């Protein structure tokens, strides 16, 4: 198990590892997507859009006491689930912790096997955007 994962993300990875069938993993993803907090329409701007995603995905990051809080939304249920998984797993981490993370924990969830190439690619794009936003949130505070 990847020890460098934030505790919340490690917990999510374990949860997905227990779901042995792809169908269960999808149900879990959709469940994560459904419990995602409402995303303000006013934040659905080009700056917050995740590039390279087939579906519309938006994500924002804010920094409080050196801990990042992400918010996001997507018009696709499964993509929203992937986003929600990342938000729940990464919220409360420092920008540095987030930037140092490798996206290979997706393999440990087993989701990469169930995802279409465009969705897997979307996952990486969301992850990279969140890393970029985490850094920006730190820069905007220190200026």
Short mmCIF file of N, CA, C and O in Angstrom, two decimals:
data_model
loop_
_atom_site.label_atom_id
_atom_site.label_comp_id
_atom_site.label_asym_id
_atom_site.label_seq_id
_atom_site.Cartn_x
_atom_site.Cartn_y
_atom_site.Cartn_z
N UNK A 1 0.85 -1.20 0.00
CA UNK A 1 0.00 0.00 0.00
C UNK A 1 0.88 1.25 0.00
O UNK A 1 1.91 1.31 0.64
N UNK A 2 0.44 2.24 -0.72
CA UNK A 2 1.17 3.47 -0.89
C UNK A 2 1.09 4.32 0.38
O UNK A 2 0.06 4.89 0.70
N UNK A 3 2.19 4.41 1.12
CA UNK A 3 2.19 5.10 2.41
C UNK A 3 2.16 6.61 2.28
O UNK A 3 1.85 7.31 3.23
N UNK A 4 2.51 7.10 1.09
CA UNK A 4 2.59 8.54 0.94
C UNK A 4 1.22 9.17 0.69
O UNK A 4 1.11 10.37 0.54
N UNK A 5 0.17 8.37 0.63
CA UNK A 5 -1.16 8.92 0.37
C UNK A 5 -1.71 9.64 1.60
O UNK A 5 -1.52 9.18 2.71
N UNK A 6 -2.42 10.76 1.39
CA UNK A 6 -3.13 11.37 2.51
C UNK A 6 -4.09 10.34 3.09
O UNK A 6 -4.65 9.54 2.33
N UNK A 7 -4.30 10.34 4.42
CA UNK A 7 -5.14 9.33 5.07
C UNK A 7 -6.52 9.17 4.42
O UNK A 7 -6.98 8.05 4.23
N UNK A 8 -7.15 10.28 4.06
CA UNK A 8 -8.50 10.20 3.47
C UNK A 8 -8.46 9.47 2.13
O UNK A 8 -9.34 8.66 1.82
N UNK A 9 -7.41 9.72 1.36
CA UNK A 9 -7.28 9.08 0.06
C UNK A 9 -6.96 7.60 0.23
O UNK A 9 -7.50 6.74 -0.48
N UNK A 10 -6.12 7.28 1.20
CA UNK A 10 -5.77 5.89 1.48
C UNK A 10 -7.02 5.09 1.84
O UNK A 10 -7.20 3.95 1.43
N UNK A 11 -7.92 5.74 2.60
CA UNK A 11 -9.17 5.10 3.01
C UNK A 11 -10.05 4.80 1.78
O UNK A 11 -10.65 3.73 1.67
N UNK A 12 -10.11 5.75 0.87
CA UNK A 12 -10.90 5.58 -0.34
C UNK A 12 -10.34 4.44 -1.18
O UNK A 12 -11.08 3.60 -1.69
N UNK A 13 -9.01 4.42 -1.32
CA UNK A 13 -8.36 3.35 -2.09
C UNK A 13 -8.73 1.99 -1.51
O UNK A 13 -9.12 1.07 -2.23
N UNK A 14 -8.65 1.88 -0.18
CA UNK A 14 -9.02 0.61 0.48
C UNK A 14 -10.47 0.23 0.21
O UNK A 14 -10.79 -0.92 -0.04
N UNK A 15 -11.33 1.24 0.24
CA UNK A 15 -12.76 1.00 0.00
C UNK A 15 -12.99 0.42 -1.40
O UNK A 15 -13.77 -0.50 -1.58
N UNK A 16 -12.28 0.97 -2.37
CA UNK A 16 -12.43 0.47 -3.74
C UNK A 16 -11.79 -0.90 -3.90
O UNK A 16 -12.25 -1.72 -4.69
N UNK A 17 -10.73 -1.16 -3.15
CA UNK A 17 -10.08 -2.47 -3.23
C UNK A 17 -11.02 -3.57 -2.75
O UNK A 17 -10.95 -4.71 -3.22
N UNK A 18 -11.91 -3.23 -1.84
CA UNK A 18 -12.87 -4.22 -1.33
C UNK A 18 -13.98 -4.50 -2.35
O UNK A 18 -14.63 -5.54 -2.29
N UNK A 19 -14.22 -3.56 -3.26
CA UNK A 19 -15.23 -3.75 -4.29
C UNK A 19 -14.60 -4.52 -5.44
O UNK A 19 -13.85 -3.96 -6.22
N UNK A 20 -14.87 -5.82 -5.49
CA UNK A 20 -14.15 -6.64 -6.45
C UNK A 20 -14.72 -6.58 -7.87
O UNK A 20 -14.00 -6.74 -8.83
N UNK A 21 -16.01 -6.32 -8.00
CA UNK A 21 -16.59 -6.26 -9.34
C UNK A 21 -16.61 -4.82 -9.85
O UNK A 21 -16.91 -3.90 -9.11
N UNK A 22 -16.36 -4.66 -11.16
CA UNK A 22 -16.42 -3.32 -11.78
C UNK A 22 -17.74 -2.61 -11.50
O UNK A 22 -17.77 -1.40 -11.27
N UNK A 23 -18.85 -3.36 -11.52
CA UNK A 23 -20.16 -2.75 -11.30
C UNK A 23 -20.22 -2.09 -9.92
O UNK A 23 -20.73 -0.99 -9.77
N UNK A 24 -19.67 -2.75 -8.90
CA UNK A 24 -19.65 -2.21 -7.55
C UNK A 24 -18.81 -0.92 -7.51
O UNK A 24 -19.15 0.04 -6.84
N UNK A 25 -17.71 -0.95 -8.24
CA UNK A 25 -16.84 0.24 -8.27
C UNK A 25 -17.58 1.42 -8.89
O UNK A 25 -17.48 2.54 -8.41
N UNK A 26 -18.31 1.15 -9.98
CA UNK A 26 -19.09 2.21 -10.62
C UNK A 26 -20.15 2.75 -9.66
O UNK A 26 -20.34 3.96 -9.56
N UNK A 27 -20.83 1.84 -8.97
CA UNK A 27 -21.86 2.28 -8.02
C UNK A 27 -21.24 3.16 -6.94
O UNK A 27 -21.83 4.16 -6.52
N UNK A 28 -20.05 2.78 -6.51
CA UNK A 28 -19.35 3.55 -5.48
C UNK A 28 -18.98 4.95 -6.00
O UNK A 28 -19.13 5.94 -5.31
N UNK A 29 -18.51 4.98 -7.25
CA UNK A 29 -18.16 6.26 -7.87
C UNK A 29 -19.36 7.18 -7.93
O UNK A 29 -19.28 8.36 -7.59
N UNK A 30 -20.49 6.62 -8.37
CA UNK A 30 -21.70 7.43 -8.50
C UNK A 30 -22.15 7.92 -7.13
O UNK A 30 -22.56 9.07 -6.97
N UNK A 31 -21.99 7.08 -6.12
CA UNK A 31 -22.32 7.46 -4.75
C UNK A 31 -21.46 8.65 -4.29
O UNK A 31 -21.96 9.61 -3.73
N UNK A 32 -20.17 8.59 -4.58
CA UNK A 32 -19.29 9.73 -4.26
C UNK A 32 -19.76 10.99 -4.96
O UNK A 32 -19.81 12.06 -4.37
N UNK A 33 -20.09 10.84 -6.24
CA UNK A 33 -20.55 11.98 -7.02
C UNK A 33 -21.81 12.60 -6.45
O UNK A 33 -21.96 13.82 -6.42
N UNK A 34 -22.70 11.75 -5.93
CA UNK A 34 -23.96 12.26 -5.39
C UNK A 34 -23.77 13.01 -4.08
O UNK A 34 -24.58 13.87 -3.74
N UNK A 35 -22.73 12.69 -3.33
CA UNK A 35 -22.58 13.41 -2.06
C UNK A 35 -21.65 14.61 -2.17
O UNK A 35 -21.35 15.26 -1.18
N UNK A 36 -21.27 14.93 -3.39
CA UNK A 36 -20.44 16.12 -3.61
C UNK A 36 -21.26 17.38 -3.32
O UNK A 36 -22.42 17.46 -3.72
N UNK A 37 -20.65 18.32 -2.62
CA UNK A 37 -21.34 19.57 -2.28
C UNK A 37 -21.72 20.33 -3.55
O UNK A 37 -21.02 20.21 -4.57
N UNK A 38 -22.79 21.10 -3.49
CA UNK A 38 -23.20 21.90 -4.64
C UNK A 38 -22.09 22.87 -5.04
O UNK A 38 -21.47 23.49 -4.19
N UNK A 39 -21.89 22.97 -6.32
CA UNK A 39 -20.84 23.84 -6.87
C UNK A 39 -21.50 25.11 -7.39
O UNK A 39 -22.47 25.05 -8.15
N UNK A 40 -21.01 26.29 -6.97
CA UNK A 40 -21.63 27.55 -7.40
C UNK A 40 -21.56 27.74 -8.92
O UNK A 40 -20.49 27.56 -9.50
N UNK A 41 -22.68 28.07 -9.52
CA UNK A 41 -22.72 28.34 -10.97
C UNK A 41 -21.68 29.39 -11.36
O UNK A 41 -21.09 29.32 -12.43
N UNK A 42 -21.48 30.36 -10.47
CA UNK A 42 -20.56 31.47 -10.78
C UNK A 42 -19.11 30.99 -10.92
O UNK A 42 -18.27 31.70 -11.48
N UNK A 43 -18.81 29.79 -10.41
CA UNK A 43 -17.45 29.26 -10.54
C UNK A 43 -17.26 28.41 -11.80
O UNK A 43 -16.19 27.89 -12.06
N UNK A 44 -18.35 28.26 -12.57
CA UNK A 44 -18.23 27.48 -13.82
C UNK A 44 -17.67 28.39 -14.91
O UNK A 44 -18.36 28.80 -15.84
N UNK A 45 -16.41 28.72 -14.77
CA UNK A 45 -15.72 29.65 -15.67
C UNK A 45 -14.62 28.91 -16.43
O UNK A 45 -14.17 27.84 -15.98
N UNK A 46 -14.15 29.49 -17.54
CA UNK A 46 -13.07 28.85 -18.30
C UNK A 46 -11.82 28.57 -17.45
O UNK A 46 -11.18 27.54 -17.63
N UNK A 47 -11.50 29.46 -16.49
CA UNK A 47 -10.31 29.25 -15.65
C UNK A 47 -10.45 28.00 -14.77
O UNK A 47 -9.46 27.41 -14.36
N UNK A 48 -11.68 27.65 -14.44
CA UNK A 48 -11.90 26.50 -13.54
C UNK A 48 -12.23 25.21 -14.29
O UNK A 48 -12.44 24.17 -13.67
N UNK A 49 -12.24 25.30 -15.62
CA UNK A 49 -12.59 24.11 -16.40
C UNK A 49 -11.36 23.22 -16.53
O UNK A 49 -10.24 23.71 -16.70
N UNK A 50 -11.57 21.91 -16.40
CA UNK A 50 -10.46 20.97 -16.56
C UNK A 50 -10.25 20.74 -18.07
O UNK A 50 -11.17 20.33 -18.76
N UNK A 51 -9.03 21.01 -18.56
CA UNK A 51 -8.78 20.82 -19.99
C UNK A 51 -8.68 19.33 -20.34
O UNK A 51 -8.31 18.51 -19.50
N UNK A 52 -9.00 18.99 -21.57
CA UNK A 52 -8.81 17.64 -22.05
C UNK A 52 -9.80 16.62 -21.54
O UNK A 52 -9.54 15.43 -21.58
N UNK A 53 -10.94 17.08 -21.01
CA UNK A 53 -11.96 16.14 -20.56
C UNK A 53 -13.10 16.14 -21.56
O UNK A 53 -13.50 17.20 -22.06
N UNK A 54 -13.63 14.95 -21.84
CA UNK A 54 -14.75 14.84 -22.76
C UNK A 54 -15.97 15.53 -22.16
O UNK A 54 -16.69 16.26 -22.82
N UNK A 55 -16.19 15.29 -20.85
CA UNK A 55 -17.32 15.95 -20.19
C UNK A 55 -16.86 17.29 -19.62
O UNK A 55 -15.68 17.58 -19.54
N UNK A 56 -17.84 18.09 -19.21
CA UNK A 56 -17.53 19.39 -18.59
C UNK A 56 -17.13 19.12 -17.14
O UNK A 56 -17.92 18.54 -16.38
N UNK A 57 -15.95 19.53 -16.77
CA UNK A 57 -15.50 19.36 -15.38
C UNK A 57 -14.94 20.69 -14.90
O UNK A 57 -14.14 21.32 -15.60
N UNK A 58 -15.38 21.09 -13.70
CA UNK A 58 -14.89 22.34 -13.11
C UNK A 58 -14.32 22.04 -11.74
O UNK A 58 -14.85 21.19 -11.01
N UNK A 59 -13.24 22.74 -11.38
CA UNK A 59 -12.68 22.54 -10.05
C UNK A 59 -12.06 23.86 -9.54
O UNK A 59 -11.50 24.62 -10.31
N UNK A 60 -12.25 24.12 -8.25
CA UNK A 60 -11.63 25.28 -7.62
C UNK A 60 -10.89 24.81 -6.37
O UNK A 60 -11.20 23.75 -5.82
N UNK A 61 -9.91 25.62 -5.96
CA UNK A 61 -9.17 25.30 -4.74
C UNK A 61 -9.01 26.56 -3.92
O UNK A 61 -8.77 27.64 -4.45
N UNK A 62 -9.19 26.43 -2.60
CA UNK A 62 -8.90 27.57 -1.72
C UNK A 62 -8.02 27.06 -0.59
O UNK A 62 -8.01 25.86 -0.28
N UNK A 63 -7.28 27.98 0.00
CA UNK A 63 -6.31 27.61 1.02
C UNK A 63 -6.69 28.23 2.36
O UNK A 63 -6.92 29.43 2.45
N UNK A 64 -6.80 27.39 3.39
CA UNK A 64 -7.02 27.87 4.75
C UNK A 64 -6.02 27.17 5.66
O UNK A 64 -5.99 25.95 5.69
N UNK A 65 -5.22 27.95 6.39
CA UNK A 65 -4.21 27.38 7.29
C UNK A 65 -3.36 26.32 6.58
O UNK A 65 -3.15 25.22 7.09
N UNK A 66 -2.90 26.65 5.40
CA UNK A 66 -2.05 25.77 4.59
C UNK A 66 -2.70 24.43 4.24
O UNK A 66 -2.02 23.45 3.93
N UNK A 67 -4.02 24.37 4.30
CA UNK A 67 -4.74 23.16 3.88
C UNK A 67 -5.64 23.54 2.71
O UNK A 67 -6.33 24.56 2.75
N UNK A 68 -5.62 22.71 1.69
CA UNK A 68 -6.39 23.00 0.49
C UNK A 68 -7.81 22.44 0.61
O UNK A 68 -8.00 21.34 1.11
N UNK A 69 -8.78 23.23 0.17
CA UNK A 69 -10.16 22.76 0.05
C UNK A 69 -10.56 22.88 -1.41
O UNK A 69 -10.52 23.98 -1.98
N UNK A 70 -10.91 21.75 -1.99
CA UNK A 70 -11.36 21.73 -3.39
C UNK A 70 -12.87 21.68 -3.45
O UNK A 70 -13.51 21.12 -2.56
N UNK A 71 -13.39 22.24 -4.53
CA UNK A 71 -14.81 22.07 -4.87
C UNK A 71 -14.86 21.78 -6.35
O UNK A 71 -13.97 22.20 -7.10
N UNK A 72 -15.89 21.08 -6.78
CA UNK A 72 -15.96 20.80 -8.20
C UNK A 72 -17.30 20.28 -8.64
O UNK A 72 -18.18 20.01 -7.82
N UNK A 73 -17.44 20.12 -9.95
CA UNK A 73 -18.67 19.60 -10.51
C UNK A 73 -18.38 19.07 -11.91
O UNK A 73 -17.41 19.47 -12.55
N UNK A 74 -19.24 18.15 -12.36
CA UNK A 74 -19.16 17.63 -13.72
C UNK A 74 -20.56 17.29 -14.20
O UNK A 74 -21.42 16.96 -13.41
N UNK A 75 -20.73 17.35 -15.52
CA UNK A 75 -22.05 17.01 -16.07
C UNK A 75 -22.18 15.52 -16.35
O UNK A 75 -23.20 15.06 -16.82
N UNK A 76 -21.14 14.75 -16.06
CA UNK A 76 -21.22 13.30 -16.24
C UNK A 76 -21.16 12.64 -14.87
O UNK A 76 -20.32 12.97 -14.05
N UNK A 77 -22.06 11.68 -14.64
CA UNK A 77 -22.13 11.04 -13.31
C UNK A 77 -20.82 10.37 -12.91
O UNK A 77 -20.36 10.52 -11.79
N UNK A 78 -20.24 9.62 -13.84
CA UNK A 78 -19.01 8.89 -13.49
C UNK A 78 -17.83 9.83 -13.30
O UNK A 78 -17.03 9.67 -12.38
N UNK A 79 -17.75 10.84 -14.17
CA UNK A 79 -16.66 11.81 -14.02
C UNK A 79 -16.82 12.57 -12.72
O UNK A 79 -15.85 12.84 -12.01
N UNK A 80 -18.06 12.89 -12.38
CA UNK A 80 -18.33 13.58 -11.12
C UNK A 80 -17.89 12.70 -9.95
O UNK A 80 -17.36 13.19 -8.96
N UNK A 81 -18.08 11.39 -10.09
CA UNK A 81 -17.64 10.45 -9.07
C UNK A 81 -16.12 10.44 -8.91
O UNK A 81 -15.59 10.44 -7.80
N UNK A 82 -15.41 10.46 -10.04
CA UNK A 82 -13.94 10.50 -10.00
C UNK A 82 -13.47 11.79 -9.34
O UNK A 82 -12.55 11.79 -8.53
N UNK A 83 -14.12 12.88 -9.72
CA UNK A 83 -13.79 14.18 -9.15
C UNK A 83 -14.06 14.19 -7.65
O UNK A 83 -13.22 14.64 -6.85
N UNK A 84 -15.22 13.64 -7.26
CA UNK A 84 -15.60 13.61 -5.84
C UNK A 84 -14.61 12.76 -5.04
O UNK A 84 -14.24 13.11 -3.91
N UNK A 85 -14.18 11.67 -5.62
CA UNK A 85 -13.19 10.79 -4.98
C UNK A 85 -11.91 11.58 -4.72
O UNK A 85 -11.34 11.54 -3.62
N UNK A 86 -11.47 12.34 -5.72
CA UNK A 86 -10.25 13.14 -5.57
C UNK A 86 -10.45 14.26 -4.56
O UNK A 86 -9.57 14.53 -3.74
N UNK A 87 -11.61 14.92 -4.62
CA UNK A 87 -11.88 16.01 -3.68
C UNK A 87 -11.87 15.49 -2.24
O UNK A 87 -11.21 16.04 -1.37
N UNK A 88 -12.59 14.39 -2.02
CA UNK A 88 -12.65 13.84 -0.66
C UNK A 88 -11.27 13.35 -0.21
O UNK A 88 -10.89 13.50 0.94
N UNK A 89 -10.53 12.79 -1.14
CA UNK A 89 -9.22 12.24 -0.81
C UNK A 89 -8.15 13.29 -0.58
O UNK A 89 -7.20 13.07 0.17
N UNK A 90 -8.29 14.45 -1.24
CA UNK A 90 -7.22 15.46 -1.18
C UNK A 90 -7.54 16.65 -0.28
O UNK A 90 -6.64 17.36 0.14
N UNK A 91 -8.82 16.90 -0.01
CA UNK A 91 -9.17 18.03 0.85
C UNK A 91 -8.45 17.91 2.19
O UNK A 91 -8.40 16.83 2.77
N UNK A 92 -7.92 19.03 2.69
CA UNK A 92 -7.26 19.01 3.99
C UNK A 92 -5.77 18.69 3.90
O UNK A 92 -5.07 18.68 4.91
N UNK A 93 -5.28 18.44 2.68
CA UNK A 93 -3.84 18.23 2.51
C UNK A 93 -3.19 19.58 2.21
O UNK A 93 -3.85 20.52 1.78
N UNK A 94 -1.88 19.66 2.40
CA UNK A 94 -1.17 20.88 2.04
C UNK A 94 -0.88 20.86 0.54
O UNK A 94 -0.81 19.78 -0.06
N UNK A 95 -0.68 22.05 -0.07
CA UNK A 95 -0.35 22.09 -1.50
C UNK A 95 0.85 21.19 -1.83
O UNK A 95 0.83 20.49 -2.84
N UNK A 96 1.87 21.20 -0.97
CA UNK A 96 3.05 20.38 -1.25
C UNK A 96 2.73 18.89 -1.27
O UNK A 96 3.21 18.15 -2.12
N UNK A 97 1.91 18.46 -0.31
CA UNK A 97 1.52 17.04 -0.28
C UNK A 97 0.80 16.67 -1.57
O UNK A 97 1.02 15.59 -2.13
N UNK A 98 -0.06 17.55 -2.03
CA UNK A 98 -0.85 17.28 -3.22
C UNK A 98 0.04 17.23 -4.47
O UNK A 98 -0.09 16.34 -5.31
N UNK A 99 0.99 18.18 -4.54
CA UNK A 99 1.86 18.25 -5.71
C UNK A 99 2.79 17.04 -5.78
O UNK A 99 3.15 16.58 -6.85
N UNK A 100 3.17 16.52 -4.62
CA UNK A 100 4.10 15.38 -4.61
C UNK A 100 3.41 14.04 -4.89
O UNK A 100 4.07 13.04 -5.12
N UNK A 101 2.09 14.03 -4.86
CA UNK A 101 1.36 12.78 -5.09
C UNK A 101 1.53 12.29 -6.52
O UNK A 101 1.52 13.08 -7.46
N UNK A 102 1.65 10.99 -6.66
CA UNK A 102 1.68 10.37 -8.00
C UNK A 102 0.27 9.82 -8.26
O UNK A 102 -0.35 9.28 -7.35
N UNK A 103 -0.20 9.96 -9.50
CA UNK A 103 -1.57 9.51 -9.78
C UNK A 103 -1.72 7.99 -9.85
O UNK A 103 -2.80 7.49 -10.15
N UNK A 104 -0.65 7.24 -9.55
CA UNK A 104 -0.75 5.79 -9.72
C UNK A 104 -1.63 5.09 -8.68
O UNK A 104 -1.88 3.90 -8.79
N UNK A 105 -2.14 5.84 -7.69
CA UNK A 105 -3.07 5.22 -6.73
C UNK A 105 -4.35 4.77 -7.44
O UNK A 105 -5.08 3.95 -6.92
N UNK A 106 -4.61 5.31 -8.65
CA UNK A 106 -5.79 4.88 -9.40
C UNK A 106 -5.68 3.38 -9.72
O UNK A 106 -6.67 2.67 -9.72
N UNK A 107 -4.46 2.90 -9.95
CA UNK A 107 -4.27 1.47 -10.21
C UNK A 107 -4.68 0.67 -8.98
O UNK A 107 -5.25 -0.40 -9.09
N UNK A 108 -4.34 1.19 -7.80
CA UNK A 108 -4.64 0.47 -6.56
C UNK A 108 -6.14 0.36 -6.31
O UNK A 108 -6.59 -0.55 -5.63
N UNK A 109 -6.91 1.31 -6.84
CA UNK A 109 -8.37 1.24 -6.65
C UNK A 109 -8.97 0.19 -7.58
O UNK A 109 -10.10 -0.24 -7.36
N UNK A 110 -8.24 -0.16 -8.63
CA UNK A 110 -8.78 -1.08 -9.62
C UNK A 110 -9.68 -0.37 -10.63
O UNK A 110 -10.18 -0.98 -11.56
N UNK A 111 -9.87 0.92 -10.43
CA UNK A 111 -10.77 1.66 -11.32
C UNK A 111 -10.22 1.77 -12.73
O UNK A 111 -10.96 1.80 -13.70
N UNK A 112 -8.89 1.85 -12.83
CA UNK A 112 -8.29 2.02 -14.16
C UNK A 112 -8.70 0.89 -15.11
O UNK A 112 -8.81 1.09 -16.30
N UNK A 113 -8.94 -0.30 -14.57
CA UNK A 113 -9.37 -1.44 -15.38
C UNK A 113 -10.79 -1.21 -15.89
O UNK A 113 -11.13 -1.60 -17.01
N UNK A 114 -11.62 -0.58 -15.07
CA UNK A 114 -13.03 -0.39 -15.42
C UNK A 114 -13.27 0.85 -16.26
O UNK A 114 -14.33 1.00 -16.85
N UNK A 115 -12.31 1.76 -16.31
CA UNK A 115 -12.53 3.03 -17.00
C UNK A 115 -12.17 2.92 -18.48
O UNK A 115 -11.20 2.26 -18.84
N UNK A 116 -12.94 3.60 -19.32
CA UNK A 116 -12.58 3.70 -20.73
C UNK A 116 -11.33 4.57 -20.82
O UNK A 116 -11.08 5.38 -19.93
N UNK A 117 -10.54 4.42 -21.89
CA UNK A 117 -9.33 5.25 -22.01
C UNK A 117 -9.61 6.75 -21.88
O UNK A 117 -8.85 7.46 -21.23
N UNK A 118 -10.74 7.22 -22.44
CA UNK A 118 -11.00 8.67 -22.34
C UNK A 118 -11.32 9.06 -20.90
O UNK A 118 -10.98 10.15 -20.45
N UNK A 119 -11.97 8.15 -20.14
CA UNK A 119 -12.27 8.45 -18.73
C UNK A 119 -11.00 8.40 -17.89
O UNK A 119 -10.81 9.21 -17.00
N UNK A 120 -10.15 7.41 -18.17
CA UNK A 120 -8.90 7.30 -17.42
C UNK A 120 -8.06 8.55 -17.68
O UNK A 120 -7.48 9.13 -16.78
N UNK A 121 -8.06 9.00 -18.93
CA UNK A 121 -7.35 10.20 -19.31
C UNK A 121 -7.96 11.41 -18.59
O UNK A 121 -7.24 12.28 -18.09
N UNK A 122 -9.29 11.43 -18.51
CA UNK A 122 -9.98 12.50 -17.80
C UNK A 122 -9.58 12.54 -16.34
O UNK A 122 -9.36 13.61 -15.77
N UNK A 123 -9.46 11.35 -15.74
CA UNK A 123 -9.04 11.26 -14.35
C UNK A 123 -7.68 11.94 -14.15
O UNK A 123 -7.49 12.74 -13.24
N UNK A 124 -6.72 11.63 -15.03
CA UNK A 124 -5.38 12.23 -14.92
C UNK A 124 -5.44 13.74 -15.13
O UNK A 124 -4.75 14.49 -14.45
N UNK A 125 -6.29 14.18 -16.08
CA UNK A 125 -6.42 15.62 -16.31
C UNK A 125 -7.01 16.33 -15.10
O UNK A 125 -6.56 17.42 -14.74
N UNK A 126 -8.01 15.71 -14.47
CA UNK A 126 -8.60 16.30 -13.26
C UNK A 126 -7.54 16.37 -12.16
O UNK A 126 -7.36 17.40 -11.51
N UNK A 127 -6.82 15.27 -12.00
CA UNK A 127 -5.78 15.20 -10.97
C UNK A 127 -4.71 16.27 -11.19
O UNK A 127 -4.34 17.01 -10.28
N UNK A 128 -4.24 16.40 -12.44
CA UNK A 128 -3.21 17.41 -12.75
C UNK A 128 -3.73 18.82 -12.51
O UNK A 128 -3.01 19.69 -12.03
N UNK A 129 -4.99 19.07 -12.89
CA UNK A 129 -5.59 20.39 -12.69
C UNK A 129 -5.67 20.70 -11.20
O UNK A 129 -5.37 21.82 -10.77
N UNK A 130 -6.03 19.69 -10.40
CA UNK A 130 -6.13 19.90 -8.95
C UNK A 130 -4.74 20.20 -8.36
O UNK A 130 -4.61 21.05 -7.48
N UNK A 131 -3.72 19.56 -8.87
CA UNK A 131 -2.36 19.84 -8.41
C UNK A 131 -1.97 21.28 -8.75
O UNK A 131 -1.41 22.00 -7.92
N UNK A 132 -2.31 21.70 -9.97
CA UNK A 132 -2.01 23.05 -10.42
C UNK A 132 -2.76 24.07 -9.56
O UNK A 132 -2.19 25.07 -9.11
N UNK A 133 -4.05 23.80 -9.30
CA UNK A 133 -4.86 24.71 -8.49
C UNK A 133 -4.33 24.79 -7.05
O UNK A 133 -4.40 25.84 -6.42
N UNK A 134 -3.84 23.67 -6.54
CA UNK A 134 -3.29 23.66 -5.18
C UNK A 134 -2.08 24.59 -5.11
O UNK A 134 -1.94 25.37 -4.17
N UNK A 135 -1.23 24.54 -6.12
CA UNK A 135 -0.06 25.42 -6.16
C UNK A 135 -0.48 26.87 -6.28
O UNK A 135 0.05 27.74 -5.61
N UNK A 136 -1.46 27.13 -7.16
CA UNK A 136 -1.92 28.50 -7.36
C UNK A 136 -2.53 29.06 -6.07
O UNK A 136 -2.37 30.24 -5.78
N UNK A 137 -3.23 28.22 -5.33
CA UNK A 137 -3.86 28.70 -4.10
C UNK A 137 -2.79 29.16 -3.11
O UNK A 137 -2.98 30.12 -2.37
N UNK A 138 -1.65 28.47 -3.13
CA UNK A 138 -0.54 28.84 -2.25
C UNK A 138 0.10 30.14 -2.71
O UNK A 138 0.40 31.02 -1.90
N UNK A 139 0.27 30.27 -4.03
CA UNK A 139 0.90 31.47 -4.58
C UNK A 139 0.05 32.70 -4.33
O UNK A 139 0.58 33.76 -3.99
N UNK A 140 -1.26 32.56 -4.45
CA UNK A 140 -2.12 33.73 -4.29
C UNK A 140 -2.14 34.20 -2.82
O UNK A 140 -2.41 35.35 -2.54
N UNK A 141 -1.81 33.30 -1.91
CA UNK A 141 -1.76 33.68 -0.49
C UNK A 141 -0.43 34.38 -0.17
O UNK A 141 -0.39 35.37 0.54
N UNK A 142 0.65 33.86 -0.75
CA UNK A 142 1.97 34.40 -0.40
C UNK A 142 2.27 35.73 -1.09
O UNK A 142 3.20 36.42 -0.73
N UNK A 143 1.46 36.12 -2.11
CA UNK A 143 1.73 37.40 -2.79
C UNK A 143 1.16 38.58 -2.02
O UNK A 143 0.09 38.51 -1.51
#
